[in-house]
XYZ file of C-alpha atoms in Angstrom:
674
model
C 0.233 0.141 -0.043
C 1.051 3.145 -0.229
C -0.190 6.896 0.937
C 0.466 10.925 -0.635
C 0.126 13.634 0.142
C 0.215 17.622 -1.446
C 3.083 19.489 -0.642
C 0.634 22.323 -0.979
C -1.301 21.545 2.257
C 2.143 21.274 4.649
C 2.634 25.052 3.153
C -0.775 26.099 3.403
C -3.848 25.993 5.034
C -6.921 27.788 3.829
C -9.410 30.083 4.762
C -13.215 28.288 3.467
C -16.044 30.247 5.243
C -14.937 33.984 3.505
C -16.851 36.158 2.892
C -15.420 39.537 0.295
C -15.384 42.720 -0.128
C -15.698 43.564 -4.209
C -15.767 45.837 -6.165
C -18.990 47.899 -7.365
C -19.194 50.549 -9.730
C -22.296 52.701 -10.852
C -22.098 56.066 -13.091
C -18.910 57.478 -11.454
C -17.733 55.947 -8.764
C -16.180 52.620 -7.718
C -16.139 51.843 -4.567
C -14.871 48.312 -2.524
C -12.546 45.926 -2.219
C -9.692 45.064 -4.726
C -5.991 42.951 -4.509
C -3.451 42.875 -6.617
C -3.547 40.349 -8.985
C -1.487 37.918 -7.236
C -2.871 38.542 -4.206
C -1.909 40.752 -1.445
C -0.010 39.367 1.374
C 1.469 40.237 4.868
C 2.318 39.312 8.314
C -0.085 38.936 10.690
C -1.086 41.191 13.330
C -4.561 41.521 16.237
C -5.929 44.070 16.071
C -8.427 44.266 19.694
C -7.871 47.313 20.373
C -7.053 50.433 18.416
C -3.691 50.683 20.720
C -2.897 47.832 19.003
C -2.874 50.008 15.685
C 0.150 51.849 16.105
C 2.566 48.460 15.857
C 1.165 47.964 12.294
C 0.766 52.214 11.894
C 4.102 52.908 13.283
C 6.500 50.351 15.459
C 6.395 47.052 13.696
C 9.827 46.305 12.054
C 8.168 43.839 9.797
C 5.419 45.104 7.137
C 3.020 45.421 5.128
C 0.845 44.135 7.550
C -2.022 41.855 6.984
C -4.639 42.842 10.685
C -7.464 40.790 11.763
C -9.480 43.190 13.098
C -11.908 42.313 15.567
C -15.296 42.953 14.552
C -16.326 46.080 16.763
C -13.461 48.240 15.730
C -14.853 47.921 11.871
C -15.934 50.972 12.122
C -15.240 54.360 9.986
C -12.328 56.176 11.775
C -10.190 52.524 11.466
C -11.033 51.803 7.808
C -9.724 55.365 6.812
C -6.101 55.236 8.533
C -5.354 52.559 7.112
C -6.192 53.524 4.391
C -3.942 56.484 3.683
C -0.461 54.087 5.014
C 1.340 51.501 2.641
C 2.113 49.155 5.581
C -1.147 47.775 5.568
C -1.612 44.578 2.517
C -4.779 43.790 3.988
C -7.801 43.356 6.764
C -9.565 40.310 7.712
C -12.557 41.020 10.238
C -13.598 38.775 12.548
C -17.397 38.286 12.762
C -18.303 40.805 16.561
C -20.749 37.947 18.848
C -22.961 39.697 20.018
C -22.884 42.516 17.601
C -21.767 45.950 18.345
C -24.090 47.774 20.627
C -23.500 50.734 19.876
C -25.367 49.439 16.428
C -23.450 49.073 12.950
C -23.890 49.994 9.285
C -21.571 51.002 6.920
C -25.124 52.867 4.239
C -25.232 56.274 4.167
C -26.569 58.497 6.359
C -29.157 59.027 3.710
C -30.414 56.255 1.606
C -30.887 55.986 -1.945
C -30.052 59.684 -2.344
C -30.772 61.398 -5.867
C -32.700 58.290 -7.343
C -36.192 58.939 -5.182
C -38.273 61.387 -5.346
C -37.329 64.524 -4.111
C -35.763 66.852 -5.945
C -34.108 70.651 -5.877
C -37.623 70.080 -8.738
C -40.081 68.217 -6.234
C -39.734 68.656 -2.615
C -36.430 70.457 -2.075
C -36.952 71.306 1.263
C -36.737 67.994 1.819
C -33.850 66.586 -0.490
C -30.962 65.286 -0.087
C -32.904 64.244 3.729
C -32.924 68.174 4.948
C -35.542 68.024 6.543
C -35.017 63.772 8.340
C -31.986 61.637 8.591
C -33.113 58.287 8.688
C -30.507 56.939 8.659
C -28.169 58.488 11.074
C -26.082 55.531 11.903
C -24.698 55.356 8.757
C -20.942 55.751 7.981
C -20.911 54.629 4.384
C -18.100 53.089 3.973
C -19.759 50.651 1.829
C -19.549 53.543 0.133
C -15.442 53.882 0.246
C -13.178 52.239 -2.771
C -10.292 50.366 -1.039
C -7.037 49.163 -2.178
C -6.067 45.830 -0.228
C -8.716 43.296 0.047
C -11.707 43.097 2.996
C -12.709 39.584 4.027
C -15.149 38.627 7.052
C -14.028 35.775 8.266
C -17.891 33.723 9.343
C -16.397 30.422 11.676
C -14.764 31.520 14.396
C -12.824 27.913 14.391
C -10.730 30.023 11.294
C -10.313 33.329 13.350
C -9.038 31.215 16.973
C -6.691 29.184 13.813
C -5.391 32.754 13.001
C -5.068 33.517 16.341
C -3.316 31.064 17.509
C -0.947 31.143 14.647
C -0.286 34.732 16.342
C 0.497 33.918 19.103
C 3.029 31.191 18.188
C 5.046 33.139 16.393
C 3.987 36.781 15.452
C 3.786 38.385 20.027
C 6.346 39.976 20.456
C 8.984 38.663 23.464
C 9.945 40.772 26.257
C 9.579 43.908 23.931
C 11.496 43.164 21.236
C 11.158 41.959 17.677
C 9.304 38.167 17.520
C 11.609 36.378 15.647
C 10.982 34.323 11.845
C 9.094 32.445 10.860
C 6.266 34.213 10.967
C 2.949 33.931 10.488
C 1.491 35.423 7.088
C -2.212 36.060 5.126
C -2.504 35.653 2.123
C -6.477 37.212 0.469
C -7.027 36.779 -3.668
C -9.783 39.241 -4.947
C -8.710 41.472 -7.364
C -10.868 42.703 -9.620
C -11.443 43.188 -13.224
C -13.786 46.367 -13.275
C -11.941 50.161 -12.143
C -13.121 53.425 -13.126
C -16.987 54.011 -13.143
C -19.599 51.589 -15.555
C -20.020 53.868 -18.318
C -16.293 53.034 -18.971
C -16.447 48.500 -17.478
C -19.799 48.915 -19.645
C -18.188 50.621 -22.379
C -14.414 47.624 -22.645
C -17.544 44.427 -22.399
C -19.628 46.063 -25.322
C -15.736 46.515 -27.500
C -14.792 42.604 -26.159
C -18.153 41.675 -27.495
C -18.702 43.458 -31.011
C -15.084 43.134 -31.589
C -13.936 39.152 -29.820
C -14.226 35.902 -30.652
C -13.665 35.209 -26.815
C -14.969 38.236 -25.210
C -14.261 38.880 -21.877
C -16.203 40.685 -20.001
C -14.706 42.751 -16.817
C -18.591 43.387 -14.720
C -21.902 43.088 -14.836
C -25.258 45.451 -14.090
C -27.479 44.278 -10.908
C -30.506 42.202 -12.295
C -33.012 40.332 -11.063
C -36.887 39.998 -11.644
C -39.546 41.151 -9.657
C -42.242 39.095 -8.030
C -46.050 39.880 -8.577
C -49.571 38.637 -8.486
C -53.099 39.774 -8.225
C -56.176 39.425 -5.990
C -58.423 38.773 -9.332
C -56.561 36.838 -12.389
C -55.538 39.127 -15.512
C -54.437 38.635 -18.633
C -50.319 38.809 -18.372
C -49.957 38.886 -22.019
C -53.290 41.430 -22.296
C -53.443 45.319 -21.361
C -56.031 46.252 -17.879
C -58.861 47.663 -19.095
C -58.012 51.672 -18.508
C -61.210 51.736 -16.021
C -60.414 48.605 -14.021
C -58.905 50.360 -10.516
C -56.240 48.109 -8.910
C -54.308 49.315 -4.801
C -51.416 47.665 -4.566
C -49.486 46.576 -2.389
C -44.946 46.810 -2.330
C -42.481 46.050 -0.033
C -38.281 44.968 -1.167
C -37.177 41.630 -1.056
C -33.049 42.166 -1.099
C -30.367 43.803 1.342
C -26.766 44.038 1.297
C -23.467 44.556 3.258
C -20.118 45.561 2.587
C -19.700 42.426 2.282
C -20.457 40.198 -0.797
C -23.439 38.138 -0.760
C -23.910 38.624 2.869
C -27.415 40.875 3.107
C -29.667 38.503 6.381
C -31.861 41.669 6.477
C -34.098 40.719 9.052
C -35.598 44.502 9.574
C -34.484 45.712 6.022
C -36.253 43.568 4.014
C -37.533 39.904 5.593
C -39.739 41.561 7.935
C -41.480 43.309 5.241
C -42.061 40.850 2.941
C -43.048 38.161 5.201
C -46.023 40.650 6.305
C -46.898 41.111 2.946
C -46.863 37.497 2.487
C -48.628 36.737 5.307
C -51.379 39.005 3.382
C -51.745 38.529 0.226
C -52.748 34.524 2.273
C -55.541 36.153 4.731
C -57.026 38.697 2.319
C -56.692 35.483 -0.985
C -59.262 33.602 2.150
C -62.149 36.361 1.783
C -64.862 34.785 0.201
C -66.335 37.608 -2.083
C -62.383 38.418 -3.432
C -63.352 37.747 -6.222
C -66.210 40.337 -6.313
C -64.930 43.219 -5.555
C -65.186 46.549 -7.462
C -61.344 46.864 -7.338
C -57.954 43.574 -7.595
C -55.289 44.490 -5.469
C -51.448 44.064 -6.751
C -48.901 42.317 -4.291
C -45.850 43.268 -5.609
C -41.786 42.465 -4.536
C -39.710 44.904 -5.719
C -35.610 43.398 -6.105
C -32.371 45.803 -6.039
C -34.112 48.386 -4.164
C -31.425 48.225 -2.326
C -29.303 49.805 -5.461
C -31.045 53.727 -6.155
C -34.952 51.176 -6.706
C -33.459 49.281 -9.305
C -37.080 46.760 -9.771
C -39.733 49.943 -9.026
C -38.122 52.589 -12.075
C -38.296 48.859 -14.022
C -42.113 48.315 -13.200
C -42.710 51.902 -13.613
C -40.278 52.366 -17.168
C -42.206 49.479 -18.594
C -45.742 50.545 -17.289
C -45.144 53.650 -18.936
C -43.861 52.159 -22.250
C -46.904 49.933 -22.844
C -44.382 46.293 -21.725
C -45.941 45.554 -18.520
C -50.201 44.447 -18.524
C -50.916 47.738 -16.098
C -50.842 51.181 -17.177
C -50.242 54.116 -14.026
C -53.463 55.209 -15.243
C -54.983 51.603 -12.983
C -53.315 52.422 -9.993
C -55.593 53.861 -7.941
C -53.537 53.957 -4.839
C -50.234 53.049 -2.794
C -49.560 51.088 -0.327
C -45.968 50.369 0.737
C -44.473 47.721 4.021
C -41.147 48.969 5.384
C -39.660 48.023 8.181
C -42.140 47.345 10.803
C -40.695 44.876 13.034
C -39.622 46.952 15.524
C -42.386 48.814 16.715
C -42.280 50.646 20.126
C -45.532 49.473 21.511
C -48.223 49.411 19.159
C -47.500 52.293 17.078
C -47.186 51.911 13.436
C -46.855 54.793 11.470
C -48.286 56.096 8.346
C -45.661 58.092 6.228
C -46.821 59.922 2.762
C -45.626 62.570 0.835
C -46.491 66.202 1.833
C -45.542 67.508 -1.873
C -48.427 65.955 -3.903
C -51.272 66.089 -0.712
C -50.909 70.000 -1.935
C -53.089 68.655 -4.704
C -56.485 68.944 -2.998
C -58.159 65.356 -5.600
C -54.556 63.694 -4.303
C -55.437 65.122 -0.359
C -58.516 63.836 -0.058
C -58.000 60.483 -1.458
C -54.256 60.591 1.356
C -56.989 61.062 3.621
C -59.480 58.615 2.594
C -56.446 56.006 2.656
C -55.311 56.715 6.053
C -59.173 56.340 7.267
C -59.751 53.258 5.815
C -56.433 52.040 7.324
C -56.372 53.192 10.987
C -60.192 51.311 10.376
C -59.226 47.881 10.005
C -56.051 48.298 12.874
C -59.183 49.305 15.500
C -59.977 46.248 18.024
C -56.525 44.559 17.654
C -52.905 45.594 18.972
C -51.681 47.226 15.947
C -51.863 51.179 16.320
C -51.643 53.120 13.084
C -50.467 56.393 13.082
C -50.009 59.574 10.869
C -46.409 60.278 10.941
C -47.442 64.241 10.016
C -47.952 66.114 6.991
C -44.219 67.865 7.178
C -42.541 64.897 8.260
C -41.262 63.469 4.122
C -41.374 60.111 2.606
C -38.609 57.520 3.833
C -36.370 56.219 1.119
C -39.504 53.189 -0.432
C -40.442 51.841 -3.906
C -43.394 54.348 -4.006
C -40.968 57.686 -4.449
C -40.126 56.386 -7.930
C -44.239 56.396 -8.848
C -43.850 59.840 -7.866
C -41.722 60.143 -10.069
C -43.855 59.576 -12.998
C -47.412 60.490 -11.528
C -49.266 62.058 -7.792
C -50.306 59.058 -7.088
C -52.082 58.591 -2.892
C -49.923 56.291 -1.391
C -48.720 55.656 1.804
C -45.903 53.494 3.739
C -46.005 52.027 6.415
C -42.946 51.479 9.179
C -42.313 50.779 12.649
C -40.221 54.211 12.595
C -41.577 58.199 12.839
C -38.524 59.820 11.490
C -34.848 57.451 11.856
C -34.912 54.462 11.876
C -35.112 52.488 14.986
C -33.071 49.513 12.661
C -29.377 50.285 14.152
C -27.850 47.953 12.108
C -29.877 48.714 8.448
C -27.377 47.151 5.648
C -25.354 45.320 6.921
C -23.650 41.285 8.593
C -25.573 42.265 11.907
C -29.838 42.345 10.957
C -29.872 39.243 12.294
C -33.242 37.773 13.399
C -31.931 38.383 17.455
C -32.105 41.742 15.501
C -35.656 41.594 15.161
C -36.120 39.443 18.386
C -36.748 36.274 17.003
C -36.304 33.777 19.609
C -36.513 30.069 20.350
C -36.016 27.270 23.320
C -32.852 25.595 23.716
C -33.744 21.975 22.673
C -36.089 22.675 19.901
C -35.171 19.935 16.612
C -35.281 22.135 13.331
C -38.811 20.746 12.326
C -39.967 22.095 15.560
C -37.576 24.612 15.392
C -39.900 25.515 12.156
C -43.453 25.490 13.436
C -42.323 27.368 16.990
C -44.558 30.129 17.043
C -42.154 33.898 17.968
C -42.948 36.497 19.079
C -41.718 38.451 16.737
C -43.929 35.611 14.181
C -47.377 37.269 16.567
C -46.660 40.358 16.104
C -45.739 40.858 12.388
C -49.888 38.287 11.626
C -50.872 41.419 13.206
C -49.663 43.532 11.400
C -50.966 41.612 8.235
C -54.379 40.852 9.847
C -54.291 44.960 9.786
C -53.241 45.537 6.037
C -55.544 43.055 4.817
C -58.406 43.904 5.963
C -57.345 47.889 4.629
C -56.994 45.954 1.381
C -60.586 44.133 1.382
C -62.065 48.153 2.246
C -59.999 49.384 -0.173
C -61.301 47.053 -3.097
C -64.331 48.420 -2.181
C -65.315 45.871 0.561
C -68.222 46.127 2.166
C -68.687 43.110 4.346
C -67.693 41.943 8.339
C -63.778 41.798 7.382
C -63.514 39.918 11.384
C -62.279 36.898 9.140
C -59.979 38.092 7.272
C -56.693 37.161 10.040
C -52.636 36.209 8.910
C -52.437 33.413 10.539
C -48.767 33.364 12.902
C -47.945 29.818 11.927
C -47.263 30.267 8.265
C -45.294 33.750 9.241
C -43.021 32.142 11.364
C -42.406 29.148 9.244
C -41.483 32.353 6.507
C -39.171 34.357 8.748
C -37.257 31.441 9.927
C -37.378 29.741 5.804
C -36.118 33.547 4.714
C -34.246 34.216 8.306
C -32.242 30.786 9.315
C -32.444 27.815 7.371
C -33.779 28.072 4.133
C -33.368 24.021 2.634
C -36.193 23.587 5.118
C -38.777 20.804 5.449
C -42.227 23.825 4.361
C -39.804 24.845 1.690
C -39.170 21.863 0.013
C -42.142 20.656 -0.124
C -43.231 23.888 -2.008
C -40.944 24.580 -4.545
C -39.864 22.362 -8.126
C -37.866 19.195 -7.708
C -35.312 20.965 -10.377
C -35.097 24.418 -7.893
C -33.492 21.330 -5.399
C -30.554 23.343 -5.377
C -31.124 26.781 -4.069
C -32.268 25.731 -0.687
C -29.011 26.866 0.973
C -28.470 26.922 4.444
C -28.222 30.100 6.265
C -30.324 32.685 4.086
C -28.812 34.982 2.101
C -31.016 38.324 -0.144
C -28.541 39.784 -2.337
C -29.380 41.153 -5.602
C -26.795 39.472 -7.065
C -25.675 39.412 -11.220
C -27.388 36.200 -12.156
C -30.976 36.040 -11.706
C -33.624 35.029 -10.274
C -31.354 34.247 -6.601
C -32.662 31.954 -4.519
C -34.721 34.613 -2.248
C -36.917 35.574 -5.727
C -37.992 32.113 -6.177
C -38.338 31.295 -2.636
C -41.099 34.508 -2.608
C -42.266 33.021 -6.215
C -43.386 29.583 -4.978
C -45.320 30.644 -1.098
C -46.589 33.171 -3.145
C -47.892 30.726 -5.528
C -48.241 27.743 -2.500
C -50.245 30.598 0.045
C -52.299 32.244 -2.761
C -53.259 29.576 -5.433
C -55.220 26.451 -5.897
C -53.990 22.950 -5.745
C -55.302 21.587 -9.385
C -56.110 17.838 -9.911
C -53.575 17.411 -13.387
C -51.002 14.822 -14.003
C -47.581 16.002 -14.764
C -47.439 16.035 -18.157
C -50.544 18.420 -17.983
C -49.078 20.997 -15.632
C -45.759 21.222 -17.212
C -47.867 21.622 -20.472
C -50.808 23.566 -20.138
C -50.833 25.291 -23.565
C -51.818 21.434 -24.541
C -55.218 21.691 -21.998
C -57.481 24.087 -24.307
C -59.020 24.892 -20.289
C -55.520 25.399 -18.431
C -56.624 30.034 -19.537
C -52.482 30.007 -19.732
C -52.820 33.596 -19.579
C -55.220 34.220 -16.443
C -52.507 31.541 -14.341
C -49.350 29.746 -14.140
C -48.693 26.194 -13.396
C -46.099 23.872 -10.900
C -45.512 21.234 -10.416
C -43.403 21.382 -6.605
C -42.906 18.600 -4.697
C -44.975 18.346 -2.441
C -44.325 16.835 1.731
C -43.766 12.865 2.895
C -47.267 10.521 2.182
C -47.976 9.641 5.947
C -46.797 6.073 5.867
C -44.350 6.724 3.431
C -40.896 8.455 3.218
C -41.899 8.680 -0.606
C -42.938 13.093 -1.812
C -46.296 13.591 -2.963
C -45.710 15.935 -5.693
C -49.142 17.691 -7.344
C -49.730 20.921 -9.652
C -50.243 23.857 -8.036
C -52.411 27.134 -10.211
C -51.601 30.781 -8.924
C -51.761 34.034 -10.968
C -48.241 34.530 -10.070
C -45.690 36.362 -12.170
C -42.141 37.606 -12.434
C -41.037 40.880 -14.397
C -37.430 41.855 -15.396
C -35.763 44.155 -12.245
C -33.425 45.823 -14.574
C -32.480 49.045 -14.490
C -33.627 51.130 -17.541
C -30.144 52.421 -18.272
C -28.486 49.619 -19.366
C -32.123 48.583 -21.598
C -31.065 52.536 -23.213
C -27.552 51.622 -22.824
C -27.295 54.942 -20.698
C -24.562 53.583 -18.466
C -23.531 57.293 -16.894
C -27.514 57.722 -16.003
C -28.743 60.131 -13.156
C -32.367 58.672 -13.478
C -31.807 56.117 -13.770
C -29.457 53.164 -10.965
C -26.603 51.977 -13.000
C -25.028 49.865 -10.129
C -23.050 47.225 -11.602
C -20.801 44.191 -10.236
C -17.133 44.138 -10.775
C -16.249 40.132 -12.412
C -13.105 38.350 -10.528
C -11.639 34.808 -11.859
C -10.568 33.789 -8.055
C -12.114 34.954 -4.110
C -9.799 33.256 -1.606
C -8.032 33.240 1.934
C -4.929 31.012 3.477
C -2.348 31.368 6.202
C 1.617 29.865 6.499
C 4.881 30.665 7.161
C 6.983 33.128 6.056
C 10.657 33.093 6.542
C 12.599 36.206 6.822
C 14.337 38.328 3.336
C 17.343 36.923 4.305
C 17.571 33.472 4.517
C 14.434 34.094 0.616
C 17.864 35.794 -0.399
C 19.882 33.438 0.433
C 17.204 30.644 -0.923
C 16.890 31.881 -4.231
C 21.350 32.712 -4.250
C 21.526 28.707 -3.665
C 19.364 27.872 -6.461
C 21.238 30.084 -9.185
C 23.427 28.820 -7.409
C 23.144 24.808 -7.923
C 21.037 25.743 -10.926
C 25.171 27.428 -13.373
C 26.776 24.252 -12.102
C 24.043 21.864 -13.822
C 24.389 24.856 -16.571
C 28.020 23.747 -16.463
C 28.132 20.412 -15.973
C 25.975 19.642 -18.423
C 28.131 22.359 -21.411
C 31.117 19.797 -19.591
C 29.306 16.496 -19.900
C 27.751 17.042 -23.227
C 31.421 18.562 -25.124
C 33.639 15.372 -23.801
C 30.707 12.613 -24.441
C 32.901 11.264 -27.191
C 35.398 10.928 -25.167
C 33.526 9.408 -21.672
C 30.655 7.922 -23.929
C 32.817 6.442 -26.674
C 31.821 2.802 -27.270
C 34.382 0.025 -27.266
C 36.838 -0.789 -29.526
C 35.942 -4.399 -31.048
C 38.347 -6.827 -30.340
C 40.786 -6.739 -33.385
C 40.618 -3.618 -34.366
């Protein structure tokens, strides 16, 4: 028998649970981080308090340094110190546990500034958050450009391995510098795109035009919006201009400093889970198909990046590329951050500028009154934020840019966000107070109804009852009730573990691969992302109907003359195991759930420098990885190099001599008697 081992494994320890900071670009800037093309290497130094930075920035004799930074020190002031020195080659951030008590938001103080409705021409007193700073904790570091790699260490065990390597080799002894060999780290995250979206898209376009094997350097952020209606509509036709529709909206994406680390518990999940629960509750009302007005449930993707999804839907409506027109929208209800209420209060925000129009103001007041009446007798108290208060960052603003639509945005905050971890990796289930008893199995955790689920179900009930009234319903709404059990399942699936039994049962068999363990809600460049698929199938499950069709009929409804393919979408889903079997029992679901493209109109129009539409792109890269190893002194490295050169020269000389004297040294022996 024989065995072998990789020399590389003897030298390097790979870090497998990491998340990089990558480069994003818009019409004017590049933000994010990157390494050199061959990766950046440095001697590890652990920084657990701000005084430790002095060794890195001034005293340490072995620059450049690769810093292992405590998560509580990951802030703007520290990063700007490191940004201005050549003594730092990279940064590895250990995630803070528990989350920083003072809060942490790498986003902007005024999210999506310049792409909402307020400008020098429309409500200039509200533009640039002049009246209300919505995210006061926002440091803006997500929108800075760093010329060294920054990685997040997600695994505490790997963080401990790095610290142990540092303690064994890099800690100064008796006030003197540590001796070689030293523990070092190497980070690879070289980005292909530079400067701006205008530059990278132009280069990609030229490559695509003139090269057989084009090398694309960046891609637009894109995905799909998810939408459905209470009453079925023809998705390939146009809704009657006289038909009025109540539009309900929320965002389904989030963001943080690190790529694809976007839990978004309060920033996105709380609102779209509430939205889904309200859709289910309203669909169960017996007379919804007879209501005078229709209701459209809309879930926008890419809203974090200057309203990609909502701006595209508005554009499609204006260009008659969507079944609905802007004229069909009777009113607009948006669910924003709703999980961190103070007591029972939920705030109703309206646009003070459009309400200067008397007819719009009357419609808005009717909208507010309907919402307030719907909360009577519930555990939710709705209050108006105030006529002088502008709208918070919301998708509704993109619709207001083109038309004065009566609308309201529901939030848990009157002024600044209650969310101290907006657009950060700490916007986790703990941030919205999701708590489970110890010792529960995954299945028991999925079914356990948390207090957070009960609170969001109450909000969903109020919203569903209000939508029923806005749609013209006149019957009692007491039977319209959101299910806390459904809400708790969704919270578990979208925040803790996507790969659970409920999600497995409601998706198509060929989509099993999307069910990863830890949910993330970054919009990305490959579409649809996991979140989009799951919102689509959860909405279909909650609002659709199980129909008695075979697999072949379900997958090819166009062959069935009674299928009404233009009105409904058909999905063959996995189903749950039978009562006495482990085999799943699949079935066919008919629903009105559809997808529409969430790609900024700037890329459709090839206006890569647009200030009207989002222009965010993500750079491409070839290799992202991290590893640690021991590095020898420069003198030993040079000695090894010189010895290697000497051996090479001696080998060449020996080869030359042997070749020149080959006829003497290797001549065949003479034959006997020769």
